[in-house]
Amino acid sequence: MTTVDYFFSTSSPWTYLGSKRFTEIAAKAGATVNVYPVAFHEVFAVSGGLPLPKRSPQRQAYRLQELARWKRRTGLPLIEQPTNFPSTDPISAQMIVAARLGGQDALGLSNAILAALWEEDRNIDDAGVLVSVADAIGLDGKTLIETAQTDAVAEQYEADTKAAIDMGIFGAPSYLIDGELFWGQDRVDFVAEKLGVA
């Protein structure tokens, strides 16, 4: 069985735009997905990336054009400039880590959290919102949010971020399969090809 190491940010519109298709591809391939939300401000600091507010006006304007294009291409109900963007608290990522460590549906939870921000403009830095998102997909949101706030999960989140840096991850979403890196929602066709389901 093939394994995909999936690195992303819960605040990334590009991760959102690729999440449904990637999930479908992985399921079709019968692949195991290791779900790693990581701290991309730390990744950018060592890989040459810049957080959105520090990018040039030209790049920020082009990003909005690209989001509109991908919204049309995918047909997804993307809110291009949600009021609750960017997420500044690691709690949503740590909740997904808690789900993964507990053997629960971390991939499903990550997709639901991404949709909460990019489809519904909900505040994914709010613990109550996260509990309701988890509950809505059949998980125990209260237990997950409590676990997410433990030192053990915070330490695992930091360890996952360090591992991502060590593996050469520099952008979200990234998919690592048998040592081969695929970066961006526009590379999911190559992911499908690598998994033998193109």
PDB file of C-alpha atoms in Angstrom:
ATOM      1  CA  MET A   1       0.000   0.000   0.000  1.00  0.00           C
ATOM      2  CA  THR A   2       1.356   3.410  -0.989  1.00  0.00           C
ATOM      3  CA  THR A   3       1.731   6.125   1.631  1.00  0.00           C
ATOM      4  CA  VAL A   4       1.368   9.858   1.004  1.00  0.00           C
ATOM      5  CA  ASP A   5       2.818  12.337   3.483  1.00  0.00           C
ATOM      6  CA  TYR A   6       0.511  15.346   3.133  1.00  0.00           C
ATOM      7  CA  PHE A   7       1.784  18.717   4.398  1.00  0.00           C
ATOM      8  CA  PHE A   8      -0.460  21.768   4.469  1.00  0.00           C
ATOM      9  CA  SER A   9      -1.711  24.841   6.287  1.00  0.00           C
ATOM     10  CA  THR A  10      -5.280  25.068   7.545  1.00  0.00           C
ATOM     11  CA  SER A  11      -5.195  28.704   6.417  1.00  0.00           C
ATOM     12  CA  SER A  12      -4.163  27.962   2.819  1.00  0.00           C
ATOM     13  CA  PRO A  13      -6.698  28.511   0.004  1.00  0.00           C
ATOM     14  CA  TRP A  14      -4.520  26.380  -2.261  1.00  0.00           C
ATOM     15  CA  THR A  15      -4.761  23.485   0.178  1.00  0.00           C
ATOM     16  CA  TYR A  16      -8.536  23.945   0.197  1.00  0.00           C
ATOM     17  CA  LEU A  17      -8.682  24.004  -3.611  1.00  0.00           C
ATOM     18  CA  GLY A  18      -6.811  20.710  -3.853  1.00  0.00           C
ATOM     19  CA  SER A  19      -8.227  18.940  -0.799  1.00  0.00           C
ATOM     20  CA  LYS A  20     -11.339  17.313  -2.253  1.00  0.00           C
ATOM     21  CA  ARG A  21      -9.619  16.081  -5.409  1.00  0.00           C
ATOM     22  CA  PHE A  22      -6.600  14.808  -3.489  1.00  0.00           C
ATOM     23  CA  THR A  23      -8.841  12.950  -1.047  1.00  0.00           C
ATOM     24  CA  GLU A  24     -10.695  11.299  -3.929  1.00  0.00           C
ATOM     25  CA  ILE A  25      -7.429  10.315  -5.633  1.00  0.00           C
ATOM     26  CA  ALA A  26      -5.978   8.840  -2.445  1.00  0.00           C
ATOM     27  CA  ALA A  27      -9.156   6.857  -1.801  1.00  0.00           C
ATOM     28  CA  LYS A  28      -9.231   5.532  -5.362  1.00  0.00           C
ATOM     29  CA  ALA A  29      -5.597   4.437  -5.036  1.00  0.00           C
ATOM     30  CA  GLY A  30      -6.171   2.884  -1.623  1.00  0.00           C
ATOM     31  CA  ALA A  31      -3.303   5.018  -0.342  1.00  0.00           C
ATOM     32  CA  THR A  32      -2.585   5.704   3.301  1.00  0.00           C
ATOM     33  CA  VAL A  33      -2.434   9.454   3.944  1.00  0.00           C
ATOM     34  CA  ASN A  34      -0.313  10.779   6.795  1.00  0.00           C
ATOM     35  CA  VAL A  35      -1.835  14.153   7.603  1.00  0.00           C
ATOM     36  CA  TYR A  36       0.624  16.857   8.686  1.00  0.00           C
ATOM     37  CA  PRO A  37      -0.634  20.407   9.229  1.00  0.00           C
ATOM     38  CA  VAL A  38       2.517  22.405   9.909  1.00  0.00           C
ATOM     39  CA  ALA A  39       3.589  25.938  10.829  1.00  0.00           C
ATOM     40  CA  PHE A  40       4.406  27.491   7.480  1.00  0.00           C
ATOM     41  CA  HIS A  41       5.680  30.731   8.997  1.00  0.00           C
ATOM     42  CA  GLU A  42       8.546  28.586  10.301  1.00  0.00           C
ATOM     43  CA  VAL A  43       8.891  26.770   6.974  1.00  0.00           C
ATOM     44  CA  PHE A  44       8.994  30.078   5.054  1.00  0.00           C
ATOM     45  CA  ALA A  45      11.656  31.441   7.405  1.00  0.00           C
ATOM     46  CA  VAL A  46      14.141  28.816   6.218  1.00  0.00           C
ATOM     47  CA  SER A  47      12.943  28.263   2.627  1.00  0.00           C
ATOM     48  CA  GLY A  48      12.720  31.780   1.207  1.00  0.00           C
ATOM     49  CA  GLY A  49       8.940  32.055   1.292  1.00  0.00           C
ATOM     50  CA  LEU A  50       7.087  35.150   2.439  1.00  0.00           C
ATOM     51  CA  PRO A  51       3.805  35.391   4.328  1.00  0.00           C
ATOM     52  CA  LEU A  52       1.102  37.091   2.262  1.00  0.00           C
ATOM     53  CA  PRO A  53       1.254  40.551   3.923  1.00  0.00           C
ATOM     54  CA  LYS A  54       4.974  40.784   3.134  1.00  0.00           C
ATOM     55  CA  ARG A  55       4.602  39.968  -0.571  1.00  0.00           C
ATOM     56  CA  SER A  56       4.712  42.705  -3.173  1.00  0.00           C
ATOM     57  CA  PRO A  57       1.437  44.338  -4.286  1.00  0.00           C
ATOM     58  CA  GLN A  58       1.883  42.746  -7.713  1.00  0.00           C
ATOM     59  CA  ARG A  59       2.095  39.260  -6.258  1.00  0.00           C
ATOM     60  CA  GLN A  60      -0.855  39.856  -3.946  1.00  0.00           C
ATOM     61  CA  ALA A  61      -2.978  41.077  -6.873  1.00  0.00           C
ATOM     62  CA  TYR A  62      -1.977  38.109  -9.027  1.00  0.00           C
ATOM     63  CA  ARG A  63      -2.838  35.714  -6.199  1.00  0.00           C
ATOM     64  CA  LEU A  64      -6.433  36.998  -6.242  1.00  0.00           C
ATOM     65  CA  GLN A  65      -6.601  36.514 -10.025  1.00  0.00           C
ATOM     66  CA  GLU A  66      -5.394  32.960  -9.642  1.00  0.00           C
ATOM     67  CA  LEU A  67      -7.875  32.218  -6.871  1.00  0.00           C
ATOM     68  CA  ALA A  68     -10.700  33.411  -9.144  1.00  0.00           C
ATOM     69  CA  ARG A  69      -9.413  31.221 -11.976  1.00  0.00           C
ATOM     70  CA  TRP A  70      -9.175  28.143  -9.760  1.00  0.00           C
ATOM     71  CA  LYS A  71     -12.621  28.825  -8.325  1.00  0.00           C
ATOM     72  CA  ARG A  72     -14.016  28.746 -11.861  1.00  0.00           C
ATOM     73  CA  ARG A  73     -11.956  25.700 -12.835  1.00  0.00           C
ATOM     74  CA  THR A  74     -12.924  23.587  -9.808  1.00  0.00           C
ATOM     75  CA  GLY A  75     -16.463  24.870  -9.296  1.00  0.00           C
ATOM     76  CA  LEU A  76     -15.764  25.040  -5.570  1.00  0.00           C
ATOM     77  CA  PRO A  77     -17.621  27.665  -3.488  1.00  0.00           C
ATOM     78  CA  LEU A  78     -14.470  29.563  -2.558  1.00  0.00           C
ATOM     79  CA  ILE A  79     -14.729  32.886  -0.735  1.00  0.00           C
ATOM     80  CA  GLU A  80     -11.665  34.597  -2.174  1.00  0.00           C
ATOM     81  CA  GLN A  81     -11.177  37.120   0.651  1.00  0.00           C
ATOM     82  CA  PRO A  82     -12.739  35.729   3.831  1.00  0.00           C
ATOM     83  CA  THR A  83     -12.839  38.100   6.787  1.00  0.00           C
ATOM     84  CA  ASN A  84     -11.428  35.364   9.029  1.00  0.00           C
ATOM     85  CA  PHE A  85      -8.230  35.031   6.998  1.00  0.00           C
ATOM     86  CA  PRO A  86      -5.474  34.596   7.902  1.00  0.00           C
ATOM     87  CA  SER A  87      -5.715  32.142  10.754  1.00  0.00           C
ATOM     88  CA  THR A  88      -3.177  33.145  13.402  1.00  0.00           C
ATOM     89  CA  ASP A  89      -3.656  30.468  16.064  1.00  0.00           C
ATOM     90  CA  PRO A  90      -2.284  26.920  15.742  1.00  0.00           C
ATOM     91  CA  ILE A  91      -5.354  25.409  17.420  1.00  0.00           C
ATOM     92  CA  SER A  92      -6.972  24.180  14.176  1.00  0.00           C
ATOM     93  CA  ALA A  93      -3.756  22.446  13.131  1.00  0.00           C
ATOM     94  CA  GLN A  94      -3.289  20.986  16.597  1.00  0.00           C
ATOM     95  CA  MET A  95      -6.838  19.639  16.549  1.00  0.00           C
ATOM     96  CA  ILE A  96      -5.993  17.744  13.353  1.00  0.00           C
ATOM     97  CA  VAL A  97      -2.792  16.461  14.978  1.00  0.00           C
ATOM     98  CA  ALA A  98      -4.878  15.296  17.933  1.00  0.00           C
ATOM     99  CA  ALA A  99      -7.194  13.435  15.557  1.00  0.00           C
ATOM    100  CA  ARG A 100      -4.253  11.791  13.808  1.00  0.00           C
ATOM    101  CA  LEU A 101      -2.630  10.718  17.073  1.00  0.00           C
ATOM    102  CA  GLY A 102      -5.953   9.309  18.226  1.00  0.00           C
ATOM    103  CA  GLY A 103      -6.413   7.234  15.075  1.00  0.00           C
ATOM    104  CA  GLN A 104      -9.374   9.308  13.946  1.00  0.00           C
ATOM    105  CA  ASP A 105     -10.229  10.774  10.520  1.00  0.00           C
ATOM    106  CA  ALA A 106      -7.627  13.531  10.426  1.00  0.00           C
ATOM    107  CA  LEU A 107      -7.974  13.936   6.659  1.00  0.00           C
ATOM    108  CA  GLY A 108     -11.732  14.362   6.874  1.00  0.00           C
ATOM    109  CA  LEU A 109     -11.299  16.848   9.717  1.00  0.00           C
ATOM    110  CA  SER A 110      -8.713  18.837   7.776  1.00  0.00           C
ATOM    111  CA  ASN A 111     -11.061  19.075   4.790  1.00  0.00           C
ATOM    112  CA  ALA A 112     -13.931  20.185   7.035  1.00  0.00           C
ATOM    113  CA  ILE A 113     -11.810  22.883   8.693  1.00  0.00           C
ATOM    114  CA  LEU A 114     -10.597  24.170   5.330  1.00  0.00           C
ATOM    115  CA  ALA A 115     -14.198  24.327   4.094  1.00  0.00           C
ATOM    116  CA  ALA A 116     -15.288  26.148   7.258  1.00  0.00           C
ATOM    117  CA  LEU A 117     -12.849  28.955   6.461  1.00  0.00           C
ATOM    118  CA  TRP A 118     -12.925  29.071   2.661  1.00  0.00           C
ATOM    119  CA  GLU A 119     -16.595  28.231   2.027  1.00  0.00           C
ATOM    120  CA  GLU A 120     -18.314  29.614   5.122  1.00  0.00           C
ATOM    121  CA  ASP A 121     -15.892  32.293   6.386  1.00  0.00           C
ATOM    122  CA  ARG A 122     -15.945  30.828   9.886  1.00  0.00           C
ATOM    123  CA  ASN A 123     -13.262  31.645  12.436  1.00  0.00           C
ATOM    124  CA  ILE A 124     -11.068  28.547  12.678  1.00  0.00           C
ATOM    125  CA  ASP A 125      -9.108  30.171  15.512  1.00  0.00           C
ATOM    126  CA  ASP A 126     -12.228  29.831  17.671  1.00  0.00           C
ATOM    127  CA  ALA A 127     -12.402  26.638  19.730  1.00  0.00           C
ATOM    128  CA  GLY A 128     -16.200  26.607  19.651  1.00  0.00           C
ATOM    129  CA  VAL A 129     -16.226  26.742  15.856  1.00  0.00           C
ATOM    130  CA  LEU A 130     -13.747  23.877  15.687  1.00  0.00           C
ATOM    131  CA  VAL A 131     -15.818  21.753  18.059  1.00  0.00           C
ATOM    132  CA  SER A 132     -18.903  22.246  15.874  1.00  0.00           C
ATOM    133  CA  VAL A 133     -16.936  21.449  12.698  1.00  0.00           C
ATOM    134  CA  ALA A 134     -15.651  18.205  14.212  1.00  0.00           C
ATOM    135  CA  ASP A 135     -19.057  17.259  15.612  1.00  0.00           C
ATOM    136  CA  ALA A 136     -20.653  17.806  12.193  1.00  0.00           C
ATOM    137  CA  ILE A 137     -18.513  15.057  10.648  1.00  0.00           C
ATOM    138  CA  GLY A 138     -19.155  12.612  13.474  1.00  0.00           C
ATOM    139  CA  LEU A 139     -16.089  13.227  15.639  1.00  0.00           C
ATOM    140  CA  ASP A 140     -16.035  14.133  19.330  1.00  0.00           C
ATOM    141  CA  GLY A 141     -15.196  17.813  19.026  1.00  0.00           C
ATOM    142  CA  LYS A 142     -15.029  18.498  22.775  1.00  0.00           C
ATOM    143  CA  THR A 143     -12.499  15.749  23.412  1.00  0.00           C
ATOM    144  CA  LEU A 144     -10.450  16.692  20.353  1.00  0.00           C
ATOM    145  CA  ILE A 145     -10.233  20.379  21.280  1.00  0.00           C
ATOM    146  CA  GLU A 146      -9.183  19.486  24.827  1.00  0.00           C
ATOM    147  CA  THR A 147      -6.493  17.150  23.504  1.00  0.00           C
ATOM    148  CA  ALA A 148      -5.400  19.756  20.958  1.00  0.00           C
ATOM    149  CA  GLN A 149      -4.502  22.136  23.784  1.00  0.00           C
ATOM    150  CA  THR A 150      -2.166  19.721  25.570  1.00  0.00           C
ATOM    151  CA  ASP A 151       1.609  20.093  25.646  1.00  0.00           C
ATOM    152  CA  ALA A 152       2.015  16.702  23.981  1.00  0.00           C
ATOM    153  CA  VAL A 153       0.084  17.793  20.883  1.00  0.00           C
ATOM    154  CA  ALA A 154       1.834  21.175  20.737  1.00  0.00           C
ATOM    155  CA  GLU A 155       5.173  19.386  20.866  1.00  0.00           C
ATOM    156  CA  GLN A 156       4.093  16.972  18.114  1.00  0.00           C
ATOM    157  CA  TYR A 157       3.001  19.919  15.939  1.00  0.00           C
ATOM    158  CA  GLU A 158       6.445  21.464  16.355  1.00  0.00           C
ATOM    159  CA  ALA A 159       8.119  18.124  15.627  1.00  0.00           C
ATOM    160  CA  ASP A 160       6.019  17.725  12.461  1.00  0.00           C
ATOM    161  CA  THR A 161       7.051  21.219  11.353  1.00  0.00           C
ATOM    162  CA  LYS A 162      10.722  20.434  11.910  1.00  0.00           C
ATOM    163  CA  ALA A 163      10.337  17.164  10.010  1.00  0.00           C
ATOM    164  CA  ALA A 164       8.724  19.025   7.106  1.00  0.00           C
ATOM    165  CA  ILE A 165      11.656  21.440   6.993  1.00  0.00           C
ATOM    166  CA  ASP A 166      14.134  18.567   7.139  1.00  0.00           C
ATOM    167  CA  MET A 167      12.330  16.868   4.222  1.00  0.00           C
ATOM    168  CA  GLY A 168      12.551  19.980   2.041  1.00  0.00           C
ATOM    169  CA  ILE A 169       8.910  21.050   2.246  1.00  0.00           C
ATOM    170  CA  PHE A 170       8.522  24.727   1.328  1.00  0.00           C
ATOM    171  CA  GLY A 171       4.894  25.319   0.326  1.00  0.00           C
ATOM    172  CA  ALA A 172       1.316  24.188   0.904  1.00  0.00           C
ATOM    173  CA  PRO A 173      -0.100  21.830  -0.065  1.00  0.00           C
ATOM    174  CA  SER A 174       2.755  19.370  -0.540  1.00  0.00           C
ATOM    175  CA  TYR A 175       2.495  15.654  -1.180  1.00  0.00           C
ATOM    176  CA  LEU A 176       5.497  13.391  -0.609  1.00  0.00           C
ATOM    177  CA  ILE A 177       5.334   9.912  -2.158  1.00  0.00           C
ATOM    178  CA  ASP A 178       8.295   7.516  -2.108  1.00  0.00           C
ATOM    179  CA  GLY A 179      10.653  10.460  -1.653  1.00  0.00           C
ATOM    180  CA  GLU A 180       9.170  12.408  -4.593  1.00  0.00           C
ATOM    181  CA  LEU A 181       7.715  15.823  -3.815  1.00  0.00           C
ATOM    182  CA  PHE A 182       4.647  17.331  -5.472  1.00  0.00           C
ATOM    183  CA  TRP A 183       3.876  20.939  -4.515  1.00  0.00           C
ATOM    184  CA  GLY A 184       0.598  22.705  -5.107  1.00  0.00           C
ATOM    185  CA  GLN A 185      -3.032  21.918  -5.830  1.00  0.00           C
ATOM    186  CA  ASP A 186      -2.146  22.122  -9.524  1.00  0.00           C
ATOM    187  CA  ARG A 187       0.023  19.009  -9.135  1.00  0.00           C
ATOM    188  CA  VAL A 188      -2.677  16.587  -8.046  1.00  0.00           C
ATOM    189  CA  ASP A 189      -2.810  15.115 -11.560  1.00  0.00           C
ATOM    190  CA  PHE A 190       0.829  14.123 -11.102  1.00  0.00           C
ATOM    191  CA  VAL A 191      -0.054  12.700  -7.683  1.00  0.00           C
ATOM    192  CA  ALA A 192      -2.756  10.599  -9.360  1.00  0.00           C
ATOM    193  CA  GLU A 193      -0.231   9.444 -11.951  1.00  0.00           C
ATOM    194  CA  LYS A 194       2.289   8.522  -9.259  1.00  0.00           C
ATOM    195  CA  LEU A 195      -0.399   6.550  -7.426  1.00  0.00           C
ATOM    196  CA  GLY A 196      -1.414   4.747 -10.609  1.00  0.00           C
ATOM    197  CA  VAL A 197      -4.928   6.173 -10.861  1.00  0.00           C
ATOM    198  CA  ALA A 198      -4.444   8.893 -13.502  1.00  0.00           C
TER     199      ALA A 198
END
